[in-house]
Structure formats: C-alpha cells, structure tokens
Coordinates of C-alpha atoms in Angstrom, one line a residue:
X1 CA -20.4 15.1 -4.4
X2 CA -18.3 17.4 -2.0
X3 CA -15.2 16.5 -1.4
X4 CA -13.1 18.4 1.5
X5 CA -9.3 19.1 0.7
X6 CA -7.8 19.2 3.8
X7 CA -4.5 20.4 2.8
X8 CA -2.8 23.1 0.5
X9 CA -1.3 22.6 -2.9
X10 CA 1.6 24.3 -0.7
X11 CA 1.8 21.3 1.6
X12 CA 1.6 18.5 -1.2
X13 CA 5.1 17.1 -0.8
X14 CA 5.8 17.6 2.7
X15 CA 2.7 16.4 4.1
X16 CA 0.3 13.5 3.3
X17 CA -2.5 14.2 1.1
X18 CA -6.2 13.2 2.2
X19 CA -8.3 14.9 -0.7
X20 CA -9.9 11.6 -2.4
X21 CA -10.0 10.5 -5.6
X22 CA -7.7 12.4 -8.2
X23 CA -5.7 15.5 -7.3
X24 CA -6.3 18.4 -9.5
X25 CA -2.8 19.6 -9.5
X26 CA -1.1 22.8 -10.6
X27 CA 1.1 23.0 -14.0
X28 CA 4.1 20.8 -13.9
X29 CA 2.8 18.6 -11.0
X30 CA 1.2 15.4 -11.4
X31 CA -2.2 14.5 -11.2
X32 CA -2.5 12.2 -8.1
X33 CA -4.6 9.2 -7.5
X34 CA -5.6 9.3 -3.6
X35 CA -7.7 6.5 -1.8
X36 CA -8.4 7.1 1.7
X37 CA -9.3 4.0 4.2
X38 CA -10.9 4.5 7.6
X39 CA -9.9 2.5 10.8
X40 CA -10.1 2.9 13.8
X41 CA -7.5 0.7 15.4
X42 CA -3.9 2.9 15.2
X43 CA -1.3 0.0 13.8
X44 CA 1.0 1.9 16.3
X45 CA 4.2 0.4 14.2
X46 CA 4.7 -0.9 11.0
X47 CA 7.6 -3.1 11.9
X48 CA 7.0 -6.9 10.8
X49 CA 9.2 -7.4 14.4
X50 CA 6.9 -5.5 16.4
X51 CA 3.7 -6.4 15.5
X52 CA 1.0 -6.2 18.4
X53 CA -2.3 -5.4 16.7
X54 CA -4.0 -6.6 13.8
X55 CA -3.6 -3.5 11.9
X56 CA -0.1 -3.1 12.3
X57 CA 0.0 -6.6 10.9
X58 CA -1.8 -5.5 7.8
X59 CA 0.3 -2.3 8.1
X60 CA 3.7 -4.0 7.9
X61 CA 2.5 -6.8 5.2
X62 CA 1.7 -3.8 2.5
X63 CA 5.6 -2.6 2.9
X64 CA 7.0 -5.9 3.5
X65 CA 5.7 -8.6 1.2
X66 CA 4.8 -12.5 3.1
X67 CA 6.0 -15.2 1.5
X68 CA 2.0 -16.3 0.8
X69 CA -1.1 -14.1 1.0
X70 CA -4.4 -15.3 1.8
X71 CA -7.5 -14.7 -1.0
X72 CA -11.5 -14.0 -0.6
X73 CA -12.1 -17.3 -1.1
X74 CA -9.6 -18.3 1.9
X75 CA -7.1 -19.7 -0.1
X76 CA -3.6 -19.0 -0.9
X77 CA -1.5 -17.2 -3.5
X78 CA 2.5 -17.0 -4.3
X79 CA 3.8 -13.2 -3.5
X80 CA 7.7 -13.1 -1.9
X81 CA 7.5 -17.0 -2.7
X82 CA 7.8 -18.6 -5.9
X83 CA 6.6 -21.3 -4.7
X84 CA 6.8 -24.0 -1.0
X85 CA 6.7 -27.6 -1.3
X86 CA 6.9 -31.0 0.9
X87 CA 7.0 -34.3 0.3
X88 CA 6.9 -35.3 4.3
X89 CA 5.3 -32.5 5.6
X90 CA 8.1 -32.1 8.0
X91 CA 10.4 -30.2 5.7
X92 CA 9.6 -27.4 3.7
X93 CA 11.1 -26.1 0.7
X94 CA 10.6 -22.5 0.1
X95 CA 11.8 -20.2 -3.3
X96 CA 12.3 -17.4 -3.6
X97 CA 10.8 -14.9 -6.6
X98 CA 13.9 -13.8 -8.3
X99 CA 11.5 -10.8 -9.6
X100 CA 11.2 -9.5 -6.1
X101 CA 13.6 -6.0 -5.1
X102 CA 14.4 -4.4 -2.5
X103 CA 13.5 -0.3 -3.4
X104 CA 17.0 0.0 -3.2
X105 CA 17.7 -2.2 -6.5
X106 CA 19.0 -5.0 -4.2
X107 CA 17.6 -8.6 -4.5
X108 CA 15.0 -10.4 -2.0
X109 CA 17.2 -13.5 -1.7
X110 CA 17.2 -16.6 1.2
X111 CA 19.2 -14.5 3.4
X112 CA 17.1 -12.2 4.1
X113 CA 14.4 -14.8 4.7
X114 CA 16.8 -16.9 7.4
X115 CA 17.9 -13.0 8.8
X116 CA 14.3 -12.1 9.1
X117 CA 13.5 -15.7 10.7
X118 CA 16.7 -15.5 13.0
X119 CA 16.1 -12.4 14.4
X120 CA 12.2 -13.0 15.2
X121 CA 13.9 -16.3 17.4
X122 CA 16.7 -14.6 19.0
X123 CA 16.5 -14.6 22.7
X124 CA 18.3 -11.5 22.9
X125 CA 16.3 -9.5 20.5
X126 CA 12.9 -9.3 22.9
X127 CA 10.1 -10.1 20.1
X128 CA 7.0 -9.8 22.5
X129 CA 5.6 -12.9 20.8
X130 CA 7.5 -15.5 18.8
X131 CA 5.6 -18.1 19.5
X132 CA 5.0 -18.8 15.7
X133 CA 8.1 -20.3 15.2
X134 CA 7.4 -22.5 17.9
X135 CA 6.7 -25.0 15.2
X136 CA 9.7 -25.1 13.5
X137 CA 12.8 -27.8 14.7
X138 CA 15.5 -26.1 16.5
X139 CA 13.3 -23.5 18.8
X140 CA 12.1 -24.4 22.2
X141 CA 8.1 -23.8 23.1
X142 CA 8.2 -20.3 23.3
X143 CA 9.3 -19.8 19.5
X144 CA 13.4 -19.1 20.4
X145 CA 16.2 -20.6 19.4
X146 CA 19.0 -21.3 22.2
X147 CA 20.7 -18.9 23.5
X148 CA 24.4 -18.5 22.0
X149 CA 22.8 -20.4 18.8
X150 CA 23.7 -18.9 15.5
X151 CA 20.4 -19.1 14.5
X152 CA 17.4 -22.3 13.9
X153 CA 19.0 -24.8 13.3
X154 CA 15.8 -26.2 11.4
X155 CA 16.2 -23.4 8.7
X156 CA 18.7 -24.1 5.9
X157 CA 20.3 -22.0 2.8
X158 CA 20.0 -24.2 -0.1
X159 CA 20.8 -21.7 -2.5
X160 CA 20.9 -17.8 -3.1
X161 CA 16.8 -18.6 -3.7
X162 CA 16.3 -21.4 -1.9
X163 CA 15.5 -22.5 2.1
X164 CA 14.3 -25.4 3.6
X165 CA 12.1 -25.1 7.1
X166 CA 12.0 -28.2 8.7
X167 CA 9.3 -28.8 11.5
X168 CA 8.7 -30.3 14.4
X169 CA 6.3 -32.3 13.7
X170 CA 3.7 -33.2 10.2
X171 CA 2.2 -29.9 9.0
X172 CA -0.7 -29.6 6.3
X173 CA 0.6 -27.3 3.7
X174 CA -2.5 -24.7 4.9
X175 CA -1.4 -24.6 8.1
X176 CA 2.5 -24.0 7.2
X177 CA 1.2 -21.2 4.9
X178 CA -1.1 -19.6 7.6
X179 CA 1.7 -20.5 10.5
X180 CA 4.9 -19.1 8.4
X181 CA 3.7 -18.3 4.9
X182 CA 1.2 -15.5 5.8
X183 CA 3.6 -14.4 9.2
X184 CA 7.0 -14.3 7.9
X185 CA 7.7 -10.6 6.1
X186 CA 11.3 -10.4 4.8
X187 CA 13.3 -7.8 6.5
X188 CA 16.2 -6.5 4.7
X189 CA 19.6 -7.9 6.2
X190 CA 22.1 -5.6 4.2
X191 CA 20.4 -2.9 5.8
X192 CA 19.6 -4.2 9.3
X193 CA 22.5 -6.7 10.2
X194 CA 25.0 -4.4 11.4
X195 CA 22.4 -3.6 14.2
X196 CA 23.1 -5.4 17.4
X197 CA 20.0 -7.9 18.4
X198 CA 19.4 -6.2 21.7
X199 CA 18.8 -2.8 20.1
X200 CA 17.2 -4.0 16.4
X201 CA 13.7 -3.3 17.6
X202 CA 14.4 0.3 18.3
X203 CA 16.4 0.6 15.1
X204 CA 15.3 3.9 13.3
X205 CA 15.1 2.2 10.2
X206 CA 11.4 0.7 11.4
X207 CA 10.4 4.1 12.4
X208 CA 10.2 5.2 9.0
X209 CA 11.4 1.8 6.7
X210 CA 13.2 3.2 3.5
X211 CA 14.0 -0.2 2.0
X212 CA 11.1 -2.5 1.4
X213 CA 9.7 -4.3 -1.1
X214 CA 5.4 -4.5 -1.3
X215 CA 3.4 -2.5 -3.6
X216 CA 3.3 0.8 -1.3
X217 CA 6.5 2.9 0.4
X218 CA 6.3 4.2 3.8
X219 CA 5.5 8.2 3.6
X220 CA 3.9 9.7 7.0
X221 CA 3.2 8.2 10.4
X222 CA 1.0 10.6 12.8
X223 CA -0.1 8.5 16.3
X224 CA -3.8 8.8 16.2
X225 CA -4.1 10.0 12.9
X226 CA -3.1 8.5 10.1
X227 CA -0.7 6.1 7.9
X228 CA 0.4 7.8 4.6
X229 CA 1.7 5.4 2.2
X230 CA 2.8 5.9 -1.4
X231 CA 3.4 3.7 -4.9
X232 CA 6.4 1.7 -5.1
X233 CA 7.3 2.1 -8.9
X234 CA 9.3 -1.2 -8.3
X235 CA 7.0 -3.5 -7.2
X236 CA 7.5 -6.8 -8.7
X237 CA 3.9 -7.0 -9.6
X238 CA 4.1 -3.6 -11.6
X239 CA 3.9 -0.1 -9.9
X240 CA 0.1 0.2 -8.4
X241 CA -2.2 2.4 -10.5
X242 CA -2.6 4.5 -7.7
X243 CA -0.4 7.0 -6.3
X244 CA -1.6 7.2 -2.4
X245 CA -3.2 5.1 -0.1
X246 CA -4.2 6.6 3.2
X247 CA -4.8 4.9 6.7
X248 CA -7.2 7.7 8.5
X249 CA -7.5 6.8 12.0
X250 CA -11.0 8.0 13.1
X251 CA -13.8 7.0 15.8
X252 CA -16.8 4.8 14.1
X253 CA -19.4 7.6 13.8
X254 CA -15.7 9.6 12.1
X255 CA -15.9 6.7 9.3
X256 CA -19.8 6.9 8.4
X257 CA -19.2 10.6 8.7
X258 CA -16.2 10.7 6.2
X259 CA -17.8 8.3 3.7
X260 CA -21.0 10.7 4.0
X261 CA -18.7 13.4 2.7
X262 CA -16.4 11.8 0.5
X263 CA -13.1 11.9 2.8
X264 CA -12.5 8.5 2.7
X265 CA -13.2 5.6 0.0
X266 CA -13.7 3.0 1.9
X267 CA -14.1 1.5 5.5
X268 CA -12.0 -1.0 7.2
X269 CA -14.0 -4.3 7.8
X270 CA -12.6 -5.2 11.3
X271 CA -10.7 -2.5 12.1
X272 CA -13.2 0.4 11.0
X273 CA -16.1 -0.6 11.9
X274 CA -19.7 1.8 10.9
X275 CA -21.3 2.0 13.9
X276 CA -24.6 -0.5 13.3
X277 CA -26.8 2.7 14.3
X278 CA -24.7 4.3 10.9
X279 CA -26.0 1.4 8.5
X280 CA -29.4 2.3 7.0
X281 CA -27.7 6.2 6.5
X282 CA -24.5 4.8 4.6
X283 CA -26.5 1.9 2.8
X284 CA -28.7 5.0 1.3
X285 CA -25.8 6.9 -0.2
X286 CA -26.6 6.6 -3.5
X287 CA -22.8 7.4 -4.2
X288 CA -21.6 4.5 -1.7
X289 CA -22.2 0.6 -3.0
X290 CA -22.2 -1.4 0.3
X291 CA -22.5 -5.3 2.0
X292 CA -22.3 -6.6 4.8
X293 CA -19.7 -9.1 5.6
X294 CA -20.0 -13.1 7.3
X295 CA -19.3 -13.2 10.7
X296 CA -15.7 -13.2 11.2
X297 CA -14.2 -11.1 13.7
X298 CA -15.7 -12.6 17.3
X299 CA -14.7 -9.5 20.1
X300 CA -13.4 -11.7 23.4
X301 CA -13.9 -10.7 26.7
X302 CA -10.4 -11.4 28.6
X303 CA -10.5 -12.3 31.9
X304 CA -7.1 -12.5 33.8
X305 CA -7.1 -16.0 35.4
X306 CA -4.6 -14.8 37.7
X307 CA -6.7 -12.5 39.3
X308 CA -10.2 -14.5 38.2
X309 CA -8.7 -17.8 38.9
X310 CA -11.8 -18.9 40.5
X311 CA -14.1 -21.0 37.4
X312 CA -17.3 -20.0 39.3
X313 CA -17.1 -16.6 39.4
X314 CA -15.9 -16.7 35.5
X315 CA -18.5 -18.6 34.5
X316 CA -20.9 -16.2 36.6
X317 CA -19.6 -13.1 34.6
X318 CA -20.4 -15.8 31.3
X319 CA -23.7 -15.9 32.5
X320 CA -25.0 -12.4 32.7
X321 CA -23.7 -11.4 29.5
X322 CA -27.0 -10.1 28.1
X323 CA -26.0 -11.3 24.4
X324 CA -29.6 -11.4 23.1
X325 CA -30.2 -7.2 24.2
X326 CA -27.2 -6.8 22.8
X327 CA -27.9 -8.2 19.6
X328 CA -31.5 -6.3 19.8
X329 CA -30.8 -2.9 20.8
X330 CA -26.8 -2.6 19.5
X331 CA -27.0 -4.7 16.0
X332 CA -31.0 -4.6 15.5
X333 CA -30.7 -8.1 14.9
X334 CA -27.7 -8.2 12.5
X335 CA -24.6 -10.0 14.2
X336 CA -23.7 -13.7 15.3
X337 CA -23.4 -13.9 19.0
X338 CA -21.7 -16.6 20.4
X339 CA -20.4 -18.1 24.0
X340 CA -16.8 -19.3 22.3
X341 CA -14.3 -17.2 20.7
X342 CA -14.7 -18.4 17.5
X343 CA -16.8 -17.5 14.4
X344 CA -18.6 -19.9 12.3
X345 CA -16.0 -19.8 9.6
X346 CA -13.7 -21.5 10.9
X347 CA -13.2 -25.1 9.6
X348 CA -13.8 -27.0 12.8
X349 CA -17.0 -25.1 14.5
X350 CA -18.5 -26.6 17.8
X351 CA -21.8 -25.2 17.0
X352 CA -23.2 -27.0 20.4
X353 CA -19.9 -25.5 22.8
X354 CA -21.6 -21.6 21.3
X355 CA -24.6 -22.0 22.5
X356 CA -24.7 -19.2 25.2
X357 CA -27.6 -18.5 27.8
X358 CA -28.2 -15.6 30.2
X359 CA -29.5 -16.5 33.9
X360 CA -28.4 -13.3 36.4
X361 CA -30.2 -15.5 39.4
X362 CA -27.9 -18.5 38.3
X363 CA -24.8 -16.0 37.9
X364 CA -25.4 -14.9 41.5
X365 CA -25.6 -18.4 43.2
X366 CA -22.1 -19.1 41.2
X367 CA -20.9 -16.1 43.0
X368 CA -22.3 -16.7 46.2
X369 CA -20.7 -20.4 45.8
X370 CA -17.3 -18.9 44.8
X371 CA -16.8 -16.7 47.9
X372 CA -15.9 -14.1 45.7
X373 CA -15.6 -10.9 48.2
X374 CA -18.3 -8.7 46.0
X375 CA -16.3 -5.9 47.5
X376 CA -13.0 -6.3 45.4
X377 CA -13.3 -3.8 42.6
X378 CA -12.4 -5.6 39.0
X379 CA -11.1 -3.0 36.3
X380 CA -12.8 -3.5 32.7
X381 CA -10.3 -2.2 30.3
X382 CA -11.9 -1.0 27.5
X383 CA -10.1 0.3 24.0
X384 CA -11.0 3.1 22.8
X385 CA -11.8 3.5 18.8
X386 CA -14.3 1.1 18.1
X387 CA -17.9 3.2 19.2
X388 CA -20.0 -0.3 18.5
X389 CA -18.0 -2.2 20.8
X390 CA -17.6 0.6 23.9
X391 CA -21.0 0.9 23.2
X392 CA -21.8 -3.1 23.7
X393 CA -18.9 -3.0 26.3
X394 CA -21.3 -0.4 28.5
X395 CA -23.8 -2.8 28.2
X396 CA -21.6 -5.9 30.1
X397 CA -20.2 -4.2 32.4
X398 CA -23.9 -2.9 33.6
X399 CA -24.6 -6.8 33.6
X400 CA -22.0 -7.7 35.8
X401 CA -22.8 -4.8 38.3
X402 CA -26.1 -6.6 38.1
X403 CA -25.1 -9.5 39.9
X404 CA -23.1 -7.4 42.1
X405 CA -19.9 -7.4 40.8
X406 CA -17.7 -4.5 41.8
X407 CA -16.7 -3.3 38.2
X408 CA -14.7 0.0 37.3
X409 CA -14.1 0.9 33.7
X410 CA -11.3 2.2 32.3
X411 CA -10.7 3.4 28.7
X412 CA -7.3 3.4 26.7
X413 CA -6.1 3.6 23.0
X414 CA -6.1 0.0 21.6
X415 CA -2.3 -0.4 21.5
X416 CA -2.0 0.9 25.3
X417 CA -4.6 -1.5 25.6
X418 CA -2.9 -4.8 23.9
X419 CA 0.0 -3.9 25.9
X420 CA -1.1 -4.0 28.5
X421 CA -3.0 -7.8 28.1
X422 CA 0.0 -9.1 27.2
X423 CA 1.6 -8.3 30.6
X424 CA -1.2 -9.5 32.0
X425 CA -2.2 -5.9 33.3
X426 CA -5.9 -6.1 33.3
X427 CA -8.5 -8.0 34.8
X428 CA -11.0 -7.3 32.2
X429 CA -11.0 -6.8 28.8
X430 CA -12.3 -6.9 25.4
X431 CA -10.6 -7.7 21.8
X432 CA -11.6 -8.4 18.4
X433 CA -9.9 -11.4 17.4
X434 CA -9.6 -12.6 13.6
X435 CA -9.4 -16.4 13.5
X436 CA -7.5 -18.1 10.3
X437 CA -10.4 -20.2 9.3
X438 CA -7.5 -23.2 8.4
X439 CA -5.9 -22.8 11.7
X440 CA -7.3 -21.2 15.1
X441 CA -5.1 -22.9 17.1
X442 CA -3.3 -19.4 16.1
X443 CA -5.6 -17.8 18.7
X444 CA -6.9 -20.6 20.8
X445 CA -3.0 -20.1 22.1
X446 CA -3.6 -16.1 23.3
X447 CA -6.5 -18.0 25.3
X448 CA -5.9 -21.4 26.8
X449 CA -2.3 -22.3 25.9
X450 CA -0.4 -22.8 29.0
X451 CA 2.9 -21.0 27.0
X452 CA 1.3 -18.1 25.3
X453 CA -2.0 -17.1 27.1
X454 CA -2.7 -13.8 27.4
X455 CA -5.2 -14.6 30.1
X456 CA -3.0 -16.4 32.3
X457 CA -5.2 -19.9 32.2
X458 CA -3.1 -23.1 32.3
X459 CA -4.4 -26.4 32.2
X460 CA -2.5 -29.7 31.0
X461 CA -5.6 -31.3 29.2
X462 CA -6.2 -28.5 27.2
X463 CA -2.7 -27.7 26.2
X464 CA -2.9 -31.6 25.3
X465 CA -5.6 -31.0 23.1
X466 CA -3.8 -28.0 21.3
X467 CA -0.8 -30.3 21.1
X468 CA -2.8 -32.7 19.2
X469 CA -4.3 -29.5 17.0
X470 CA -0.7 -28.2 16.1
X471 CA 0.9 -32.1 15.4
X472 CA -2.4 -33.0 13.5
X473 CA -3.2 -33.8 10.1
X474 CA -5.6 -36.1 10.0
X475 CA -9.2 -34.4 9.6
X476 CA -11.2 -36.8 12.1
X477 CA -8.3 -35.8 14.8
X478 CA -8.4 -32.6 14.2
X479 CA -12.5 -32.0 14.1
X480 CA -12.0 -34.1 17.9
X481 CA -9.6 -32.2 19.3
X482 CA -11.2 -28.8 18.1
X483 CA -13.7 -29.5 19.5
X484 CA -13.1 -30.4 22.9
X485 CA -11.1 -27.5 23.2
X486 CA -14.1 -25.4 22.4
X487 CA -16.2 -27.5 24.7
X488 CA -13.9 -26.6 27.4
X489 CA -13.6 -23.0 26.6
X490 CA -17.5 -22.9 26.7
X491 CA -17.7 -24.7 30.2
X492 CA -14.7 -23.3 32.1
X493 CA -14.7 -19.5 30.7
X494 CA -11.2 -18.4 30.5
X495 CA -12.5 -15.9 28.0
X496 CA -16.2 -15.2 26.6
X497 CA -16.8 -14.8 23.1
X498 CA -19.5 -12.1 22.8
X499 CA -20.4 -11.3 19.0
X500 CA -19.1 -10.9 15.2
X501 CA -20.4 -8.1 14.2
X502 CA -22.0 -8.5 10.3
X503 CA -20.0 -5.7 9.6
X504 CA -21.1 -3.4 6.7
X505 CA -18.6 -2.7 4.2
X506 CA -19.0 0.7 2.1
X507 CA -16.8 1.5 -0.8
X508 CA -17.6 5.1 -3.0
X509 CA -18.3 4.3 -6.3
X510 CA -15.0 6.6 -8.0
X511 CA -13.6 3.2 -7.5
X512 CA -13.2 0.9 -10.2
X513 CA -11.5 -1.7 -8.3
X514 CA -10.9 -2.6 -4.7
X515 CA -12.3 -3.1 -1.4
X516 CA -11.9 -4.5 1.7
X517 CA -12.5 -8.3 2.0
X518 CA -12.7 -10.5 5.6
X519 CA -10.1 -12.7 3.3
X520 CA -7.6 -11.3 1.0
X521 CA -7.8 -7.6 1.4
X522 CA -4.8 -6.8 0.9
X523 CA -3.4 -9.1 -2.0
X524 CA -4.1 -7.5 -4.8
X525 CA -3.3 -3.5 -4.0
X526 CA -1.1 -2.8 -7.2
X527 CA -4.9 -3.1 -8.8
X528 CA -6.3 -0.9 -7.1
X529 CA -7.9 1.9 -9.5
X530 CA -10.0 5.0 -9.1
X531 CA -12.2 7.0 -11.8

C-alpha cells in the first residue's frame, strides 16, 4: 500500500508528523505510532471556554477530560468523575478520581471543577453560550450567575474530591450527565486564576494548553490544516499505545482521496464526511473495512426569524425543499430525510411531525399570501468543507429560486459561519446538528427557545413546552411535551430539517483497534493501537 510521507526526518520534532502507521525512524529515535483522522470541519479552538463547533468540542474533550463520557451504546462511563449520585434529583454529588493529574504532576481536585464551572457563568468573562448551566440553582436563564457574585451559589466544596450541584429543578441522572457530565471539562485553576475574567478567553494558555489532563497533549494547531496531538504518558488510564493522533482538515473528496492512498486512517463520521458519490470506491478498497452509520446527524436549514418573521413565507421555503431528489440523485437512496431537526435516534421521535412533502405550486400561493416582496434578496450562507452538503445546499437554493425567491449564496469556512448564526448574521443557513439521543432539548434551545435561539424565533407556548422538557422526569410528560414541540417545529418552520446522511465510516485495516463511533468515539483513545 503506498503511503506518502509528507515530511522529512529533519522536520520530525518541530513539525507534526502525517506519515501513517509506524514511523521508520533513524538510529537513536523512536519508532512512532501515527494515526491520522480526516475532517472537514476546522475545531477553530480547543478551549473547553470557547467552544462553537462540534469539533472543537471533541477537540477540547481529548485534552481536557468531562467528568462522564458517553459510549456506542449511548450510555455513560466514569472518566474525570469517580462517580455522581442523587437521592432527590435536585442535588448532585460529584467525586472526583483521585488518579486523575494535571501534566504538570498537580492533582484534578473540586477546585478546579467549581473554577472551571465559575468562570463558564461569570458575566464578565463573555462565554458566547452558557446556557448549560442554566439548569443549575443560583444562575439566571441565560446560564450566569449575578453579577458581583462569587460564583453559583448552587455549587458547593464538600471536600478536596468532593462537590455538590444542586439544580433548579428534578433532573434524571442521563440528563444531568448529558447537561453537565459530558459539558463540563476541568480547566486548571493554579494555572488560570491569576487571569482576570474579562481577558481569560484570550489567555495564551488556550492557544496552545500546556497543562491538561486527557489521554493526548496539545502539539501543533495550523487554521485549515490540521490538529497535531501527542501521548500524554500520564494519563490516568495509562499512556495511549499510540504516539500521534492527527486531525487533517481536508474537503470530502480530500478524505476518500487520503484513505485511497493511505494518508489518513480513518474518516470523521459527522465532521468528515465521504462524499456519497466516494462510497462504492472506498467500500472496494480491499485495505479499508467500512459501514455505514444510523442516521444521526440531521443538517438544519436556519432561517433568521428576524428577517423571515413571516410563518408563510417559512413554511413556503419548507415546501419546495425537493428532499426526495435529493435523496435520489445526492445519497442514491442512502440517507433519512426528514421535515424536523431531529433524527430517529432520539428517545422521544414524532415520527408523524417528520413527515415532509414538496408542493412548489402550494409554496408559491404561501408566498403570494405572505406579501413577501419577491424582490428582496435573502443570502444563503453556506459553510464550506462538507462537499455532500454544498452539494445538497445547491440543490435548495435552486428550489427556492423556483418559487421565485430572490436567493444569493454565499460560502464561508464553518467557524466564520457559526459565528456568524449566533449573531444572528444570516438569513439562511445550513448546520449539522448532533442531537443527545437522552436530551435534545440541548438543541431544540439553538431553535425555538425564546433565550438561546439562534434563529431568532420566540414563542411563549413553545418555550412552555421546553420548560416542561427541561423540569421533566416523568416519561409520559416528557414523550407529550416532545412531541408537541416537534409538531410545532414541523408546522411553523423556524428551521427545516433536511437529511442524516448514512454516513460511511472507513477505517484502514493497520488498525487493530479504534474507530469512529456516532456514540462514544472518543472514550476509549488510550486503546487505540496500530499494526
């Protein structure tokens, strides 16, 4: 099999190392094991503070351990905590693994757990989104504690090891894990609390973290290239068996190309995508064991209700999605389309609310009805990257011109992008949202939540209903309230759920353990083993 080396032996400690599987080395310097992972979202950051994109999630929980990680089978295991239990389900009590270290020799302890929590609710520290803390007794609705505060006042020391999080109202245990346990990664405060709150963000300490405590250490960052990380010989778990793990940032025909050749290991379900056109190539690699994944993903059309605030003309642009040619012509058949923003996975599906139709003559009368001016040019914002979805994107904004919309597109890389939805700077877009199969009241809040919604919709029944959702623990009220919410979604279309793409997963055969799961993906990295 080839295999490329893009770098000299000259270059192997100053600059990251992409050759896959083991490095032949010269005399004296190690062998290395390599695995290289394509995506094509850039994470953009790997701060746990500054988190905007799902990679950068994934990115910042490698270095910086969450206190519970989910697994394949969408369940939960222990990793920064020992262990969180309730007997109310109002207050939580968390412990902390003594095992864990910081790569400095120093102790994981409470502290930094009630630092890292404090900070993410200061008002004066800017978090674009702390609305996960929301939850938790002492913060107001937007996830922040009051200003001049010392901190939550519903997060306690116990001891050196030990916390309690008390809530705002009942949580499941699932739904604590999935709010806090999977969300909250530890910052170290003995590094980071001399830094004032107003200027932590920018600290150089998250441009290239030197103190963490997952399995990998932060190496090499390159914007638009890659994210070079390296073993951590004190993980708590044992140092990983191998020595590099790179994030190459590549377009979707890059990926099928690269696992063609051998310059990458594996794909990214998710967030590096093979184009579907790709498939029957990679899936005849005879070097290359592949699946496809479940539907899980679901890419969202945004529409800015401040600028679409008319329901007509939104449900117009609903109806001449062309989801059916788009399954035939983009994903030959292999995707789940859907009119919600929600996959099948989750645990409370409206099956009935994702029913979708396309009627162009009935999108037109909507429009005529609306008194949309036809003339007013809408900008689809489209990230760049993904080459299935600007591919399907093409297609829907051809289907709104159809009905005589006045669409411009306009292309940008997918943190630009996010960026820019979250200050509401876009009248269309589209992005691939993961929904917690326990809890998608996680995103049903970027969509309808009169707080948090990145598409400007506000409505006091639904944010009822999501109420109900977040204060809920009976399953009847829960299944209800679900779905209603999607029933309203479906009928009033502040967003359109367009498809979960079936996405093919390819991993070379040099590996003897590891891939990339929907669920889980990441729990397990200090296994991780080549040839």
């Amino acid at each position: 099999m080839k295999k490329l080396v893009l770098f000299g032996m000259s270059a192997l400690v100053c600059m990251p190392v992409f050759t896959a599987g083991k490095r032949e080395a010269p005399s004296g310097v190690p062998t290395l094991k390599i695995v290289n992972v394509g995506i094509t979202n850039d994470p953009a950051t790997v701060s746990p503070l500054s988190v905007n994109n799902i990679m950068a999630y994934y990115a910042s929980s490698i270095l910086f351990m969450p206190l519970v990680a989910e697994t394949s089978d969408r369940s939960f295991i222990y990793r920064l905590a020992e262990s969180i239990t309730t007997e109310d389900n109002l207050v939580f009590k968390i412990t902390v693994n003594r095992k864990v270290m910081w790569t400095d020799g120093t102790p994981v302890t409470a502290d930094d757990v009630i630092f890292t929590m404090n900070t993410f609710s200061n008002p004066a520290v800017g978090i674009s989104d702390p609305s996960a803390h929301r939850i938790i007794a002492g913060t107001d609705d937007s996830g922040l504690f009051p200003p001049g505060s010392p901190g939550i006042s519903g997060v306690k020391k116990i001891d050196d090891y030990t916390l309690t999080v008390e809530t705002k109202y009942p949580l499941t245990l699932n739904v604590f894990y999935s709010n806090i346990g999977t969300m909250l990664r530890a910052i170290p405060k003995h590094i980071l609390e001399k830094e004032p709150p107003g200027t932590i963000l920018k600290s150089p300490f998250f441009q290239k973290p030197a103190v963490i405590n997952g399995a990998f250490k932060f190496k090499e960052y390159a914007p638009s290239q890659y994210l070079s990380l390296e073993a951590n010989g004190a993980y708590f778990l044992g140092r990983p068996k191998i020595d590099i793990l790179n994030f190459k940032i590549l377009s979707g025909p890059q990926i099928a190309a690269q696992l063609e050749s051998g310059e990458i290991d594996m794909n990214y379900p998710g967030v590096g995508n093979i184009p579907a056109d790709d498939y029957e190539r990679i899936m005849s690699l005879p070097y290359i064991n592949t699946k496809r994944g479940e539907p899980g993903t679901v890419q969202v059309l945004f529409y800015n209700n401040r600028v679409l605030n008319n329901m007509k003309v939104r449900q117009a642009m609903d109806l001449a999605i062309d989801r059916d040619g788009i399954l035939r012509n983009i994903f030959k058949g292999q995707a789940f389309m859907t009119k919600t923003p929600v996959s099948s996975r989750i645990e409370f599906w409206n099956e009935a609310a994702s029913k979708y139709a396309c009627d162009p003559e009935r999108a037109k009368r909507l429009l005529a009805e609306s008194g949309w001016d036809l003339s007013k040019k809408l900008t689809f914002l489209i990230p760049t990257g993904n080459n299935t979805r600007e591919r399907v994107c093409t297609i829907i904004a051809e289907n709104f011109k159809s009905i005589g919309l006045n669409i411009v597109i306009e292309r940008a890389d997918f943190p630009t992008t996010m960026g820019r939805i979250t200050k509401h700077d876009f009248d269309i877009s589209i992005v691939g949202m993961p929904a917690n199969p326990f809890n998608a009241v996680r995103n049903l809040r970027y969509y309808v939540d009169s707080k948090d919604a990145y598409t400007g919709y506000s409505d006091p029944a639904m944010d009822r209903l999501l109420d109900t959702i977040n204060t809920g623990v009976d399953n009847a009220v829960l299944k209800t309230a679900y779905y209603e919410a999607q029933r309203i979604i479906a009928e009033e279309a502040p967003v359109s759920g367009v498809y979960s793409e079936l996405v093919l997963q390819a991993v070379n055969k040099r590996i003897t353990y590891g891939d990339l799961q929907d669920f889980g993906t990441l729990r397990d990295l200090e296994k991780w083993d080549i040839e």
